[in-house]
Amino acid sequence: MCIRDSINAEYGEEASSMTTPHQVAKFAALAGLLGVGAKFLHGVMFGDSTDSDSKDRTPKGKYTLYYHTACAAFYGRAWPALAMLKHTKAEHKVLPSEQVPANAGFAVPMLGFPDGTTIGQTNAICSALGKAVGLAPRAPSALAKADQLVADAGDLCSEVLQNKPDERISKWLAYLADQLSPEFGFLLPTGLSYADFALYYVCLAIHAKQSKDKMQNVVFPDKLSAWEKSMERLSAVRELNLSKIPILPDKFL
């Protein structure tokens, strides 16, 4: 059986998005390298994973996300974790900050894991959750790169909230656009990862400020705009975007 037939056998007509034998071969090789099925890899990269491979990679038990108003008034820094939980269909609940376990951390967001551990700090949550639900690469060097990109997104977020000059924000966005993989269009060459969710939240914050006539001279490179459209095709991202819950409260815009 040829490579295209093998992939077609796993997920049928979805293979039509890979139009050349070279693309199909690279996709199959990547799946083999990562030790996952082609269907699972397609789901992780394009947001449609429903197969048993995906379910097996999601730990059993419920996650608990803690944030102001249980994310009813705004998503804020809880957005990346909530989006990842929804994207991977991990069982979870969202509780208000008043219900955080004692001494779990300094400030929300915080995330409780199925084993009872609760952690704080947005970057740490993104990294740990991404690894737990199958949104992380396996190679140590690739994990380090993902964590660097999450830290980059966190630094940019701080500067956005501080209303740093538009030129500075544009410089950040140009740098991050250059990090996008030319093969799959996400931040890592292995496809969609927790780093993408961390950065997308910051882009939402910038757009929210622009809607209030701020940051009008911030430039989004074409590559980054195309990546945003890829993220918006994920069902979890669409759900959150359509919820009408703001990314930030007005006082931060």
Coordinates of C-alpha atoms in Angstrom, one line a residue:
M1 CA 0.0 0.0 0.0
C2 CA 1.4 3.4 -0.9
I3 CA 1.8 6.3 1.6
R4 CA -1.3 8.2 0.3
D5 CA -3.4 5.0 0.5
S6 CA -2.1 4.4 4.1
I7 CA -3.2 7.9 5.1
N8 CA -6.5 7.7 3.2
A9 CA -7.2 4.4 5.1
E10 CA -6.8 6.3 8.4
Y11 CA -8.7 9.4 7.7
G12 CA -10.2 9.3 4.3
E13 CA -11.1 12.5 2.4
E14 CA -9.1 14.7 4.8
A15 CA -6.0 13.6 3.0
S16 CA -7.2 15.8 0.1
S17 CA -5.7 18.8 1.8
M18 CA -2.2 17.3 1.1
T19 CA -2.0 17.6 -2.6
T20 CA 1.4 16.3 -3.6
P21 CA 3.2 13.0 -2.9
H22 CA 6.0 15.0 -1.3
Q23 CA 3.6 16.6 1.2
V24 CA 2.0 13.3 2.0
A25 CA 5.3 11.6 2.5
K26 CA 6.5 14.3 4.9
F27 CA 3.3 14.2 6.9
A28 CA 3.5 10.4 7.3
A29 CA 7.2 10.6 8.2
L30 CA 6.4 13.2 10.8
A31 CA 3.7 11.0 12.3
G32 CA 6.1 8.1 12.4
L33 CA 8.8 10.2 14.0
L34 CA 6.5 11.3 16.7
G35 CA 5.2 7.8 17.3
V36 CA 1.5 8.7 16.7
G37 CA -1.1 7.8 14.1
A38 CA -1.5 10.0 11.1
K39 CA -5.1 10.7 12.1
F40 CA -4.0 11.9 15.5
L41 CA -1.3 14.1 14.1
H42 CA -3.8 15.6 11.7
G43 CA -6.2 16.3 14.6
V44 CA -3.5 18.0 16.7
M45 CA -2.4 20.2 13.8
F46 CA -5.8 21.0 12.4
G47 CA -8.1 20.8 15.5
D48 CA -10.3 17.8 14.6
S49 CA -8.9 15.0 16.7
T50 CA -11.6 12.7 18.0
D51 CA -9.8 9.3 17.7
S52 CA -8.8 7.0 20.5
D53 CA -5.2 8.0 20.1
S54 CA -6.0 11.5 21.2
K55 CA -8.2 10.3 24.1
D56 CA -5.4 8.0 25.3
R57 CA -3.0 11.0 25.5
T58 CA -5.4 13.0 27.7
P59 CA -5.0 12.0 31.4
K60 CA -8.1 10.8 33.1
G61 CA -9.7 13.0 35.7
K62 CA -10.8 16.6 35.9
Y63 CA -8.8 19.7 35.7
T64 CA -9.9 22.8 37.6
L65 CA -9.1 26.3 36.2
Y66 CA -9.4 29.2 38.7
Y67 CA -9.9 32.7 37.5
H68 CA -11.7 36.0 38.3
T69 CA -15.5 35.4 38.0
A70 CA -14.8 31.9 36.7
C71 CA -14.1 33.6 33.3
A72 CA -17.7 34.8 33.1
A73 CA -16.7 38.5 32.9
F74 CA -13.5 38.2 30.9
Y75 CA -11.0 35.5 29.9
G76 CA -7.8 37.3 30.6
R77 CA -4.7 35.2 31.2
A78 CA -6.8 32.1 31.7
W79 CA -7.6 32.0 28.0
P80 CA -4.7 29.8 26.9
A81 CA -5.4 27.1 29.5
L82 CA -9.2 27.2 28.8
A83 CA -8.7 27.0 25.1
M84 CA -6.3 24.0 25.4
L85 CA -8.7 22.2 27.7
K86 CA -11.5 22.7 25.3
H87 CA -9.4 21.8 22.2
T88 CA -8.3 18.5 23.7
K89 CA -11.7 17.8 25.2
A90 CA -10.1 17.3 28.6
E91 CA -12.6 17.1 31.5
H92 CA -12.5 20.4 33.4
K93 CA -14.4 23.0 35.4
V94 CA -13.8 26.7 35.9
L95 CA -14.1 28.2 39.4
P96 CA -13.8 31.7 40.7
S97 CA -10.6 32.9 42.3
E98 CA -12.1 32.9 45.7
Q99 CA -12.1 29.0 45.6
V100 CA -8.4 28.6 45.0
P101 CA -6.8 26.1 47.5
A102 CA -4.8 27.7 50.2
N103 CA -1.1 28.4 49.4
A104 CA -1.4 27.2 45.8
G105 CA 0.1 30.3 44.3
F106 CA 0.2 34.1 44.5
A107 CA -2.4 35.1 41.9
V108 CA -4.8 33.6 39.3
P109 CA -4.9 32.0 36.9
M110 CA -4.2 28.7 38.6
L111 CA -4.8 25.2 37.4
G112 CA -5.6 22.1 39.4
F113 CA -4.4 18.8 37.8
P114 CA -6.1 15.4 38.1
D115 CA -3.6 14.3 40.7
G116 CA -4.6 17.1 43.1
T117 CA -1.6 19.4 42.4
T118 CA -2.5 23.1 41.8
I119 CA -0.1 25.5 40.2
G120 CA 0.0 29.2 39.3
Q121 CA 1.9 31.5 36.8
T122 CA 0.5 31.6 33.3
N123 CA 3.6 30.4 31.5
A124 CA 4.1 27.5 33.8
I125 CA 0.4 26.5 33.4
C126 CA 0.7 26.7 29.6
S127 CA 3.8 24.5 29.6
A128 CA 2.6 21.9 32.1
L129 CA -0.9 21.6 30.6
G130 CA 0.4 21.4 27.1
K131 CA 2.6 18.5 28.0
A132 CA -0.2 16.8 29.9
V133 CA -2.8 16.9 27.1
G134 CA -0.6 16.1 24.1
L135 CA 0.0 19.6 22.8
A136 CA 3.8 19.4 23.2
P137 CA 6.7 18.1 21.2
R138 CA 8.7 15.2 22.6
A139 CA 12.3 16.2 22.0
P140 CA 13.9 18.1 24.9
S141 CA 15.3 20.8 22.6
A142 CA 11.8 21.3 21.0
L143 CA 10.3 21.6 24.5
A144 CA 12.8 24.2 25.5
K145 CA 12.0 26.1 22.3
A146 CA 8.3 25.9 23.1
D147 CA 8.9 27.2 26.6
Q148 CA 11.0 30.0 25.2
L149 CA 8.2 31.1 22.9
V150 CA 5.7 31.0 25.8
A151 CA 8.0 33.2 27.8
D152 CA 8.3 35.5 24.7
A153 CA 4.5 35.7 24.6
G154 CA 4.4 36.5 28.3
D155 CA 6.9 39.3 27.9
L156 CA 4.9 40.7 25.0
C157 CA 1.7 40.5 27.0
S158 CA 3.2 42.5 29.8
E159 CA 4.4 45.2 27.3
V160 CA 0.9 45.3 25.7
L161 CA -0.8 45.8 29.0
Q162 CA 1.8 48.5 29.8
N163 CA 0.9 50.3 26.5
K164 CA 4.5 50.2 25.3
P165 CA 5.1 52.2 22.0
D166 CA 3.5 50.7 18.9
E167 CA 6.9 50.4 17.3
R168 CA 8.1 48.2 20.1
I169 CA 5.0 46.0 19.8
S170 CA 5.4 45.8 16.0
K171 CA 9.0 44.7 16.5
W172 CA 7.9 41.9 18.8
L173 CA 5.3 40.7 16.3
A174 CA 7.8 40.7 13.4
Y175 CA 10.1 38.6 15.5
L176 CA 7.4 36.1 16.4
A177 CA 6.2 35.9 12.8
D178 CA 9.7 34.8 11.9
Q179 CA 9.4 31.9 14.3
L180 CA 6.5 30.4 12.4
S181 CA 7.3 27.1 10.8
P182 CA 7.2 27.3 6.9
E183 CA 5.9 23.7 6.7
F184 CA 2.8 23.8 8.9
G185 CA 2.4 27.5 9.8
F186 CA 2.5 27.0 13.6
L187 CA 5.3 28.1 16.0
L188 CA 6.9 24.7 16.1
P189 CA 7.8 22.5 13.0
T190 CA 5.9 19.6 14.7
G191 CA 2.6 21.5 14.4
L192 CA 0.1 23.0 16.8
S193 CA 1.5 23.3 20.4
Y194 CA 0.8 25.1 23.7
A195 CA 3.1 27.9 22.4
D196 CA 0.5 28.8 19.8
F197 CA -2.3 29.1 22.4
A198 CA 0.0 31.3 24.5
L199 CA 0.7 33.7 21.7
Y200 CA -2.9 33.8 20.3
Y201 CA -4.1 35.2 23.6
V202 CA -1.7 38.1 23.3
C203 CA -2.8 38.8 19.8
L204 CA -6.4 38.9 21.0
A205 CA -5.4 41.5 23.7
I206 CA -3.7 43.7 21.0
H207 CA -6.8 43.5 18.8
A208 CA -9.0 44.4 21.8
K209 CA -6.9 47.5 22.4
Q210 CA -7.0 48.4 18.7
S211 CA -10.8 48.2 18.9
K212 CA -10.6 51.0 21.4
D213 CA -8.5 53.2 19.1
K214 CA -5.2 52.3 20.7
M215 CA -2.1 50.7 19.1
Q216 CA -3.3 51.9 15.7
N217 CA 0.2 51.8 14.3
V218 CA 1.0 48.2 15.4
V219 CA 1.7 46.1 12.3
F220 CA 0.7 42.5 12.1
P221 CA 3.0 40.7 9.5
D222 CA 1.1 38.8 6.9
K223 CA 2.5 35.5 8.1
L224 CA 1.2 36.2 11.6
S225 CA -2.2 37.1 10.3
A226 CA -2.3 33.9 8.3
W227 CA -1.4 32.0 11.5
E228 CA -4.2 33.7 13.4
K229 CA -6.7 32.5 10.7
S230 CA -5.3 28.9 11.2
M231 CA -5.9 29.2 15.0
E232 CA -9.4 30.6 14.4
R233 CA -10.3 27.4 12.5
L234 CA -9.9 25.4 15.7
S235 CA -13.3 24.7 17.1
A236 CA -12.3 25.6 20.7
V237 CA -11.0 28.9 19.5
R238 CA -14.1 29.6 17.5
E239 CA -16.2 28.8 20.5
L240 CA -14.4 31.2 22.8
N241 CA -14.3 33.9 20.1
L242 CA -18.1 33.6 19.6
S243 CA -18.9 33.6 23.3
K244 CA -18.8 37.4 23.4
I245 CA -16.9 37.3 26.7
P246 CA -14.2 39.9 26.3
I247 CA -10.5 39.0 26.5
L248 CA -9.8 41.9 28.9
P249 CA -12.0 44.2 31.0
D250 CA -12.4 47.8 29.8
K251 CA -10.0 49.2 32.5
F252 CA -7.1 47.3 30.9
L253 CA -7.9 48.5 27.3

